[in-house]
């Protein structure tokens, strides 16, 4: 009892004002703890859980006070300037973490705190050895500290730089097609149809010449203000400064790989997902564009970089309707060109055979676009009228999201394919299967849907621009990259399955269903 009385007197101010302040802090802390406990569902009575949390918090307060009292005498011996700098540095580093350096908590707080202290010791030891050579006894510890801390730093650098480990290696070898039991010509082999490449767009892009002076065909801009009211404030200011346009003048930019064939060609639109908007994502599907076009399918990589995340903020899924709607606005442009007898592409596009493909958030956007295709109004704001009604035969979702848009999309009578990597560090679950379960076949036609889980594939390597790291620095420093298959293999697998799907949907080649069995 005497111990707790002395502890109470030591930590609770005798002055009545400060004593009241102390009680206020304790009461507030215990109140928050009781509320948290009340809502912590364990099966135990909520009031009992609130009481348990309150008691544990009260005990924790006193234990932390004891720890501080043990440490404080040591802190009191530190020079005030060093102590002030240490506290200031901690605040600055916490601010940096908030804005950018979002490493996992255990690494940042435990690792960062450890290396802040140890590196200060390292520099202190080196500094003392250089400038206090006349006092060797005091510096007898310095070489040992320098070696110890240097070793810690070397190990930290090694740990961050190394690729990682593969605890369950699987030997992978391409067979004929994807499986030695499949007797098909490899769908990833280039087709024999010659192709041309061009771009189209507004012709005013201030960031990329291919969508400014180099566009072959001009396309109109579109007003997305009703679909994306979140385009405002600081998010809008930086984007408008960077891109040079507002939400009322979104461009319809596309990269096109066009097969030279005598009859109208089916149309495939591919849209990227969320990535740093300054690191343009649309060139990353050139491998698919060139390949599918060589098989006879017009392939377009759509530019929607302007709705992607940037340092000033991310729309956090609020832009999903816009991503979907823009795809349909691109189809309108292609329909207009196909129907215009004065246009170079007059009657060269098979508008009865369309596939929409998307990666990441783009993979969620394509089923949304398929749903919007048959609606008369934008379901979130009926002021925006729809009049699309395209013949979309299939949708392809590559490592898609499924929770960004607050509507769960249910579709009928449409072909569907989803690809997912087992080492996807962005979308860790096979969300494409959720959408697959929300597609119903209600007539007697031969519809097709499949999900392909690719062991060793990650999220980014389906886009040649995104690459092996599924997040930006510093998060990518802690990714385990060792088990990820080579990028070329992942691109080849994408070509195999997407080409097989397109052959089934566009050309009725049911033999390619072997690729998706077993």
Coordinates of C-alpha atoms in Angstrom, one line a residue:
X1 CA 0.0 0.0 0.0
X2 CA 2.9 2.4 0.9
X3 CA 4.3 1.8 -2.6
X4 CA 1.1 2.8 -4.4
X5 CA 0.6 5.8 -2.1
X6 CA 4.2 7.0 -2.9
X7 CA 3.6 6.3 -6.6
X8 CA 0.3 8.2 -6.5
X9 CA 2.0 11.2 -4.8
X10 CA 4.8 11.1 -7.3
X11 CA 2.7 11.1 -10.4
X12 CA -0.4 13.1 -9.4
X13 CA 0.3 16.9 -8.9
X14 CA -0.4 18.3 -5.5
X15 CA -1.6 21.6 -7.1
X16 CA -5.4 21.4 -7.4
X17 CA -5.6 22.7 -10.9
X18 CA -3.0 20.2 -12.3
X19 CA -4.5 17.4 -10.2
X20 CA -7.9 18.1 -11.9
X21 CA -6.2 18.1 -15.3
X22 CA -4.6 14.7 -14.5
X23 CA -8.0 13.2 -13.4
X24 CA -9.5 14.6 -16.6
X25 CA -7.0 12.8 -18.8
X26 CA -7.5 9.5 -16.9
X27 CA -11.3 9.8 -17.1
X28 CA -11.2 10.5 -20.8
X29 CA -8.9 7.6 -21.5
X30 CA -11.0 5.2 -19.5
X31 CA -14.2 6.4 -21.2
X32 CA -12.7 5.8 -24.6
X33 CA -11.4 2.4 -23.5
X34 CA -14.9 1.4 -22.2
X35 CA -16.6 2.4 -25.5
X36 CA -14.0 0.4 -27.4
X37 CA -14.5 -2.6 -25.2
X38 CA -18.3 -2.3 -25.4
X39 CA -18.1 -2.7 -29.2
X40 CA -15.4 -5.4 -29.1
X41 CA -17.5 -8.4 -30.0
X42 CA -16.3 -11.6 -28.3
X43 CA -19.6 -13.3 -27.2
X44 CA -19.1 -11.9 -23.7
X45 CA -21.6 -9.4 -22.4
X46 CA -20.9 -6.0 -23.9
X47 CA -21.0 -4.2 -20.5
X48 CA -18.6 -6.8 -19.1
X49 CA -16.2 -6.2 -22.0
X50 CA -16.4 -2.5 -21.4
X51 CA -15.4 -3.0 -17.8
X52 CA -12.6 -5.3 -18.7
X53 CA -11.2 -2.8 -21.2
X54 CA -11.5 -0.1 -18.6
X55 CA -9.6 -2.1 -16.0
X56 CA -6.9 -3.1 -18.5
X57 CA -6.4 0.5 -19.6
X58 CA -6.2 1.6 -16.0
X59 CA -3.5 -1.0 -15.2
X60 CA -1.7 0.0 -18.5
X61 CA -1.6 3.6 -17.4
X62 CA 0.2 2.8 -14.2
X63 CA 2.6 0.3 -15.8
X64 CA 3.6 2.9 -18.4
X65 CA 4.1 5.5 -15.6
X66 CA 6.4 3.0 -13.8
X67 CA 8.3 2.5 -17.1
X68 CA 8.7 6.3 -17.6
X69 CA 9.9 6.7 -14.0
X70 CA 12.5 4.1 -14.6
X71 CA 13.7 5.7 -17.8
X72 CA 13.4 9.3 -16.7
X73 CA 16.5 9.4 -14.5
X74 CA 18.5 8.2 -17.6
X75 CA 16.8 10.8 -19.8
X76 CA 17.7 13.5 -17.2
X77 CA 21.4 12.8 -17.8
X78 CA 21.1 13.4 -21.5
X79 CA 22.1 16.9 -22.8
X80 CA 18.9 19.0 -23.3
X81 CA 19.8 19.9 -26.9
X82 CA 20.2 16.2 -27.9
X83 CA 16.9 15.3 -26.1
X84 CA 15.1 18.2 -27.8
X85 CA 16.5 17.2 -31.2
X86 CA 15.5 13.6 -30.6
X87 CA 11.9 14.6 -29.8
X88 CA 11.8 17.0 -32.8
X89 CA 13.2 14.3 -35.2
X90 CA 10.6 11.8 -34.0
X91 CA 7.8 14.3 -34.7
X92 CA 9.2 15.1 -38.2
X93 CA 9.6 11.4 -39.0
X94 CA 6.0 10.7 -37.9
X95 CA 4.9 13.5 -40.2
X96 CA 6.9 12.0 -43.1
X97 CA 5.2 8.7 -42.4
X98 CA 1.8 10.2 -42.5
X99 CA 2.4 11.8 -45.9
X100 CA 4.4 9.1 -47.6
X101 CA 6.7 6.8 -45.7
X102 CA 3.9 4.3 -44.8
X103 CA 5.9 1.2 -43.9
X104 CA 4.2 -1.4 -41.7
X105 CA 3.9 -0.3 -38.1
X106 CA 6.3 -2.8 -36.7
X107 CA 9.0 -1.8 -39.1
X108 CA 8.5 1.9 -38.8
X109 CA 8.1 2.2 -35.0
X110 CA 10.3 -0.6 -33.8
X111 CA 12.8 -0.6 -36.6
X112 CA 12.8 3.2 -37.2
X113 CA 13.1 3.9 -33.5
X114 CA 16.0 1.5 -33.1
X115 CA 17.9 2.9 -36.1
X116 CA 17.3 6.5 -35.1
X117 CA 19.0 5.8 -31.7
X118 CA 21.7 3.4 -33.0
X119 CA 22.7 5.8 -35.9
X120 CA 22.9 8.7 -33.5
X121 CA 25.3 6.5 -31.4
X122 CA 27.3 5.6 -34.6
X123 CA 27.8 9.3 -35.5
X124 CA 28.5 10.2 -31.9
X125 CA 31.2 7.5 -31.7
X126 CA 32.8 8.5 -35.0
X127 CA 32.6 12.2 -34.1
X128 CA 34.2 11.6 -30.7
X129 CA 37.0 9.5 -32.1
X130 CA 37.9 12.3 -34.6
X131 CA 37.7 15.2 -32.3
X132 CA 38.6 13.8 -28.8
X133 CA 41.8 11.8 -29.5
X134 CA 43.4 13.2 -26.4
X135 CA 40.9 11.3 -24.2
X136 CA 41.4 7.6 -25.1
X137 CA 39.9 6.1 -22.0
X138 CA 36.6 7.8 -22.6
X139 CA 36.6 6.5 -26.2
X140 CA 37.4 2.8 -25.5
X141 CA 33.8 1.8 -26.3
X142 CA 33.7 3.7 -29.6
X143 CA 35.2 1.1 -32.0
X144 CA 32.9 -1.6 -30.7
X145 CA 29.8 0.6 -31.1
X146 CA 30.9 1.7 -34.6
X147 CA 31.3 -2.0 -35.7
X148 CA 28.0 -3.0 -34.1
X149 CA 25.9 -0.2 -35.5
X150 CA 27.5 -0.5 -38.9
X151 CA 26.7 -4.2 -39.0
X152 CA 23.1 -3.4 -38.1
X153 CA 22.9 -0.9 -40.9
X154 CA 24.4 -3.3 -43.5
X155 CA 22.0 -6.0 -42.5
X156 CA 19.0 -3.6 -42.8
X157 CA 20.1 -2.6 -46.3
X158 CA 20.5 -6.2 -47.2
X159 CA 17.1 -7.1 -45.8
X160 CA 15.4 -4.4 -47.8
X161 CA 17.3 -5.0 -51.1
X162 CA 17.1 -8.8 -51.3
X163 CA 14.3 -10.3 -53.4
X164 CA 13.0 -12.5 -50.6
X165 CA 12.6 -16.3 -50.3
X166 CA 10.5 -18.9 -52.0
X167 CA 9.4 -21.4 -49.3
X168 CA 7.3 -23.5 -51.7
X169 CA 9.1 -23.5 -55.1
X170 CA 7.2 -25.0 -58.0
X171 CA 9.0 -25.9 -61.2
X172 CA 7.1 -24.3 -64.1
X173 CA 7.6 -25.2 -67.7
X174 CA 5.5 -24.3 -70.8
X175 CA 4.1 -27.2 -72.6
X176 CA 2.1 -27.2 -75.8
X177 CA -0.5 -24.6 -75.0
X178 CA -0.6 -24.6 -71.2
X179 CA -0.9 -28.3 -70.4
X180 CA 0.8 -31.3 -72.0
X181 CA -2.6 -33.0 -72.4
X182 CA -4.0 -30.1 -74.6
X183 CA -3.6 -30.6 -78.3
X184 CA -3.9 -27.0 -79.4
X185 CA -1.6 -24.6 -81.2
X186 CA -0.1 -22.3 -78.6
X187 CA -2.5 -19.2 -78.6
X188 CA 0.4 -17.0 -77.6
X189 CA 2.1 -17.5 -80.9
X190 CA 1.8 -14.4 -83.1
X191 CA -0.9 -14.5 -85.8
X192 CA -0.3 -14.0 -89.5
X193 CA -2.4 -10.9 -90.0
X194 CA -0.4 -7.7 -90.6
X195 CA -1.3 -4.7 -88.4
X196 CA -1.1 -1.0 -88.2
X197 CA -0.7 1.2 -85.1
X198 CA -2.2 4.6 -84.5
X199 CA -3.6 6.8 -81.8
X200 CA -6.8 8.9 -81.5
X201 CA -7.9 11.5 -79.0
X202 CA -8.6 15.2 -78.3
X203 CA -5.4 16.3 -80.0
X204 CA -4.7 18.7 -77.1
X205 CA -2.8 16.5 -74.6
X206 CA -0.1 18.6 -73.0
X207 CA 1.7 15.6 -71.6
X208 CA 2.0 13.2 -74.5
X209 CA 2.7 13.9 -78.2
X210 CA 0.9 10.7 -79.2
X211 CA -2.4 12.2 -78.0
X212 CA -1.6 15.7 -79.3
X213 CA 0.2 16.2 -82.6
X214 CA 0.4 12.5 -83.5
X215 CA -3.3 11.5 -83.3
X216 CA -4.5 10.0 -86.5
X217 CA -8.2 10.7 -85.7
X218 CA -9.7 13.4 -83.6
X219 CA -12.2 12.4 -80.9
X220 CA -14.5 14.7 -78.9
X221 CA -14.1 15.4 -75.2
X222 CA -16.9 14.5 -72.8
X223 CA -18.4 16.1 -69.7
X224 CA -18.2 13.7 -66.7
X225 CA -19.1 16.2 -64.0
X226 CA -22.4 14.4 -63.1
X227 CA -20.6 11.0 -62.8
X228 CA -17.6 12.4 -60.8
X229 CA -18.8 15.2 -58.5
X230 CA -15.7 14.4 -56.4
X231 CA -13.6 16.2 -58.9
X232 CA -13.2 19.3 -56.8
X233 CA -11.0 21.1 -54.3
X234 CA -7.3 20.2 -54.1
X235 CA -7.7 17.0 -56.1
X236 CA -9.1 18.9 -59.0
X237 CA -6.6 21.8 -58.8
X238 CA -3.5 19.6 -59.2
X239 CA -5.1 17.4 -61.8
X240 CA -6.2 20.4 -63.9
X241 CA -2.8 22.0 -63.6
X242 CA -1.1 18.7 -64.7
X243 CA -3.5 17.7 -67.5
X244 CA -4.7 21.0 -68.7
X245 CA -8.4 20.2 -68.6
X246 CA -11.3 20.0 -66.2
X247 CA -13.9 17.3 -65.5
X248 CA -16.1 18.8 -68.2
X249 CA -13.5 18.1 -70.9
X250 CA -12.3 14.5 -70.4
X251 CA -10.5 13.3 -73.5
X252 CA -11.2 10.0 -75.3
X253 CA -7.7 8.9 -76.0
X254 CA -6.8 5.5 -77.3
X255 CA -3.9 3.5 -78.6
X256 CA -5.0 1.2 -81.5
X257 CA -3.6 -1.9 -83.0
X258 CA -5.6 -2.5 -86.2
X259 CA -5.5 -5.7 -88.3
X260 CA -5.4 -5.3 -92.1
X261 CA -8.3 -7.6 -93.1
X262 CA -10.9 -7.3 -95.9
X263 CA -13.9 -7.9 -93.7
X264 CA -15.1 -6.0 -90.5
X265 CA -13.0 -6.9 -87.5
X266 CA -14.2 -7.5 -83.9
X267 CA -13.3 -4.9 -81.3
X268 CA -11.5 -5.3 -78.0
X269 CA -11.2 -2.4 -75.6
X270 CA -8.6 -2.7 -72.7
X271 CA -8.5 -0.3 -69.8
X272 CA -5.9 0.0 -67.1
X273 CA -6.5 0.3 -63.3
X274 CA -5.4 2.7 -60.6
X275 CA -1.8 3.6 -60.7
X276 CA 0.1 6.9 -60.2
X277 CA -1.4 9.1 -62.8
X278 CA 1.9 10.6 -63.7
X279 CA 3.2 7.1 -64.6
X280 CA 1.0 6.6 -67.6
X281 CA -0.5 3.1 -67.6
X282 CA -2.1 2.8 -71.1
X283 CA 1.1 1.8 -73.0
X284 CA 1.4 -1.3 -70.7
X285 CA -1.0 -3.4 -72.9
X286 CA 0.9 -3.0 -76.2
X287 CA 1.9 -6.7 -75.9
X288 CA -1.8 -7.6 -76.0
X289 CA -2.7 -5.1 -78.6
X290 CA -0.1 -6.3 -81.0
X291 CA -0.9 -9.9 -80.4
X292 CA -4.7 -9.7 -80.6
X293 CA -4.5 -7.6 -83.7
X294 CA -2.3 -10.2 -85.4
X295 CA -5.1 -12.6 -84.7
X296 CA -7.6 -10.3 -86.5
X297 CA -9.1 -8.4 -83.5
X298 CA -9.0 -4.5 -83.4
X299 CA -7.5 -3.8 -79.9
X300 CA -7.6 -0.4 -78.2
X301 CA -5.8 0.5 -75.0
X302 CA -7.9 3.2 -73.3
X303 CA -6.3 6.2 -71.5
X304 CA -8.0 6.9 -68.2
X305 CA -4.9 8.1 -66.3
X306 CA -6.5 11.4 -65.3
X307 CA -8.9 9.6 -62.9
X308 CA -6.0 7.7 -61.2
X309 CA -4.4 8.4 -57.9
X310 CA -1.7 11.0 -57.4
X311 CA 0.1 12.6 -54.5
X312 CA -2.8 15.0 -53.8
X313 CA -5.3 12.1 -53.3
X314 CA -7.2 9.2 -54.7
X315 CA -10.9 9.1 -55.5
X316 CA -11.1 5.8 -53.5
X317 CA -13.5 4.1 -55.9
X318 CA -15.8 7.1 -56.3
X319 CA -14.5 7.2 -59.9
X320 CA -15.6 3.7 -60.8
X321 CA -18.7 4.8 -62.6
X322 CA -16.6 7.2 -64.7
X323 CA -14.1 4.5 -65.6
X324 CA -17.0 2.4 -66.9
X325 CA -18.9 5.2 -68.6
X326 CA -15.7 6.3 -70.5
X327 CA -15.5 2.9 -72.0
X328 CA -19.0 3.2 -73.4
X329 CA -18.2 6.7 -74.7
X330 CA -15.2 5.3 -76.6
X331 CA -17.5 2.7 -78.1
X332 CA -19.8 5.5 -79.3
X333 CA -16.8 7.0 -81.2
X334 CA -16.1 3.7 -82.8
X335 CA -19.7 3.3 -83.8
X336 CA -19.8 6.8 -85.3
X337 CA -16.6 6.1 -87.3
X338 CA -18.0 2.8 -88.5
X339 CA -21.3 4.4 -89.7
X340 CA -19.7 7.5 -91.3
X341 CA -19.2 6.8 -95.1
X342 CA -16.7 9.6 -95.3
X343 CA -14.4 8.1 -92.6
X344 CA -11.5 5.9 -93.3
X345 CA -12.8 3.2 -90.9
X346 CA -16.3 3.1 -92.5
X347 CA -17.7 -0.4 -92.1
X348 CA -14.3 -1.9 -91.0
X349 CA -15.5 -2.6 -87.5
X350 CA -17.7 -5.5 -86.5
X351 CA -19.8 -3.6 -83.9
X352 CA -21.7 -6.9 -83.2
X353 CA -18.7 -8.4 -81.7
X354 CA -17.2 -6.5 -78.7
X355 CA -15.1 -7.5 -75.7
X356 CA -14.4 -5.1 -72.8
X357 CA -11.2 -6.0 -70.8
X358 CA -9.9 -4.3 -67.7
X359 CA -7.1 -4.7 -65.2
X360 CA -7.4 -4.0 -61.5
X361 CA -10.0 -1.2 -61.1
X362 CA -10.4 -1.5 -64.8
X363 CA -11.4 -5.1 -64.2
X364 CA -14.2 -3.9 -62.0
X365 CA -15.1 -1.2 -64.5
X366 CA -15.9 -3.6 -67.4
X367 CA -18.8 -5.4 -65.7
X368 CA -20.1 -2.0 -64.6
X369 CA -19.9 -0.8 -68.2
X370 CA -21.8 -3.9 -69.3
X371 CA -24.5 -3.1 -66.8
X372 CA -24.7 0.5 -67.8
X373 CA -24.9 -0.5 -71.5
X374 CA -28.6 -1.4 -71.3
X375 CA -29.7 1.4 -68.9
X376 CA -31.5 4.6 -69.9
X377 CA -30.1 6.6 -67.0
X378 CA -27.1 6.8 -64.7
X379 CA -28.3 4.8 -61.7
X380 CA -26.6 7.2 -59.2
X381 CA -28.0 10.4 -60.8
X382 CA -30.8 10.1 -63.4
X383 CA -30.0 13.6 -64.8
X384 CA -27.3 11.8 -66.8
X385 CA -29.0 9.9 -69.7
X386 CA -27.6 6.8 -71.2
X387 CA -28.2 5.5 -74.8
X388 CA -25.6 2.9 -75.6
X389 CA -27.0 -0.6 -76.3
X390 CA -23.8 -2.1 -77.8
X391 CA -23.5 -5.8 -78.5
X392 CA -20.9 -6.6 -75.8
X393 CA -20.3 -10.3 -76.2
X394 CA -17.7 -10.7 -73.4
X395 CA -15.8 -9.1 -70.5
X396 CA -12.4 -9.9 -69.2
X397 CA -11.4 -8.9 -65.7
X398 CA -7.6 -9.1 -65.0
X399 CA -6.8 -9.2 -61.2
X400 CA -9.9 -7.0 -60.6
X401 CA -11.2 -5.2 -57.6
X402 CA -14.8 -5.8 -56.5
X403 CA -15.5 -3.4 -53.6
X404 CA -14.7 0.1 -55.0
X405 CA -18.1 0.7 -56.4
X406 CA -21.0 0.5 -53.9
X407 CA -23.2 -1.5 -56.2
X408 CA -22.8 -5.2 -56.8
X409 CA -23.1 -5.7 -60.5
X410 CA -25.4 -8.6 -61.6
X411 CA -25.3 -9.6 -65.3
X412 CA -27.1 -12.0 -67.6
X413 CA -26.0 -13.9 -70.7
X414 CA -22.5 -12.5 -71.3
X415 CA -19.2 -14.4 -71.6
X416 CA -16.8 -13.8 -68.7
X417 CA -13.1 -14.5 -68.0
X418 CA -11.1 -13.5 -64.9
X419 CA -7.3 -13.9 -64.4
X420 CA -5.7 -13.8 -60.9
X421 CA -2.1 -14.2 -59.7
X422 CA -1.4 -16.2 -56.5
X423 CA 1.3 -13.6 -55.5
X424 CA -0.9 -10.5 -56.1
X425 CA 0.2 -8.1 -53.4
X426 CA -2.4 -5.5 -54.3
X427 CA -5.7 -7.5 -54.6
X428 CA -4.9 -10.5 -52.5
X429 CA -8.2 -12.3 -53.1
X430 CA -9.6 -13.7 -56.3
X431 CA -12.3 -11.0 -56.5
X432 CA -13.1 -12.0 -60.1
X433 CA -14.9 -15.1 -58.9
X434 CA -17.3 -12.9 -57.0
X435 CA -18.4 -11.2 -60.3
X436 CA -18.5 -14.6 -61.9
X437 CA -21.0 -15.8 -59.4
X438 CA -23.1 -12.7 -60.2
X439 CA -23.4 -13.7 -63.9
X440 CA -26.4 -15.9 -64.8
X441 CA -27.1 -17.7 -68.0
X442 CA -30.9 -17.6 -68.6
X443 CA -31.3 -18.7 -72.3
X444 CA -30.2 -21.6 -74.5
X445 CA -27.2 -19.9 -76.1
X446 CA -23.7 -21.3 -75.4
X447 CA -22.3 -18.9 -72.9
X448 CA -18.9 -19.2 -71.2
X449 CA -17.3 -18.1 -68.0
X450 CA -14.1 -19.1 -66.3
X451 CA -11.6 -18.0 -63.6
X452 CA -7.9 -18.8 -64.0
X453 CA -5.7 -18.7 -60.9
X454 CA -2.0 -18.4 -62.0
X455 CA 0.5 -19.5 -59.5
X456 CA 3.4 -17.2 -59.1
X457 CA 1.8 -14.3 -61.0
X458 CA 1.6 -10.9 -59.3
X459 CA -0.7 -7.9 -59.9
X460 CA 1.5 -5.6 -61.9
X461 CA 3.1 -7.8 -64.5
X462 CA -0.1 -8.1 -66.4
X463 CA 0.8 -4.5 -67.4
X464 CA 4.3 -4.2 -68.8
X465 CA 4.7 -0.7 -67.3
X466 CA 3.7 -1.6 -63.8
X467 CA 6.2 -4.5 -63.4
X468 CA 7.2 -6.8 -60.5
X469 CA 6.4 -4.5 -57.6
X470 CA 2.7 -4.2 -56.7
X471 CA 3.2 -1.0 -54.7
X472 CA 5.3 2.0 -54.7
X473 CA 8.2 2.9 -52.4
X474 CA 8.7 2.3 -49.5
X475 CA 6.1 -0.5 -49.4
X476 CA 7.8 -2.3 -52.3
X477 CA 11.0 -2.7 -50.2
X478 CA 9.3 -5.3 -48.0
X479 CA 7.6 -7.3 -50.8
X480 CA 8.7 -10.9 -51.2
X481 CA 9.6 -11.0 -54.9
X482 CA 11.5 -14.3 -55.1
X483 CA 8.5 -16.5 -55.9
X484 CA 7.1 -14.3 -58.6
X485 CA 7.4 -15.8 -62.1
X486 CA 9.3 -13.8 -64.8
X487 CA 7.4 -11.0 -66.4
X488 CA 7.7 -12.5 -69.9
X489 CA 6.1 -15.7 -68.7
X490 CA 3.2 -13.8 -67.1
X491 CA 2.6 -11.8 -70.3
X492 CA 2.7 -15.0 -72.3
X493 CA 0.1 -16.6 -70.0
X494 CA -2.1 -13.5 -70.3
X495 CA -1.9 -13.8 -74.1
X496 CA -2.7 -17.5 -74.0
X497 CA -5.9 -17.2 -71.9
X498 CA -7.2 -13.9 -73.3
X499 CA -6.6 -15.1 -76.9
X500 CA -8.3 -18.4 -76.2
X501 CA -11.3 -16.5 -74.7
X502 CA -11.5 -14.2 -77.7
X503 CA -11.4 -17.1 -80.1
X504 CA -14.3 -18.7 -78.2
X505 CA -16.4 -15.5 -78.1
X506 CA -15.7 -14.0 -81.5
X507 CA -15.1 -17.1 -83.7
X508 CA -17.0 -19.8 -81.8
X509 CA -13.9 -22.0 -81.5
X510 CA -15.1 -24.2 -78.6
X511 CA -11.9 -26.3 -78.7
X512 CA -10.2 -23.5 -76.8
X513 CA -12.4 -24.3 -73.8
X514 CA -9.7 -27.0 -73.1
X515 CA -7.5 -24.1 -71.9
X516 CA -9.9 -23.4 -69.1
X517 CA -10.6 -27.0 -67.9
X518 CA -8.9 -28.6 -64.9

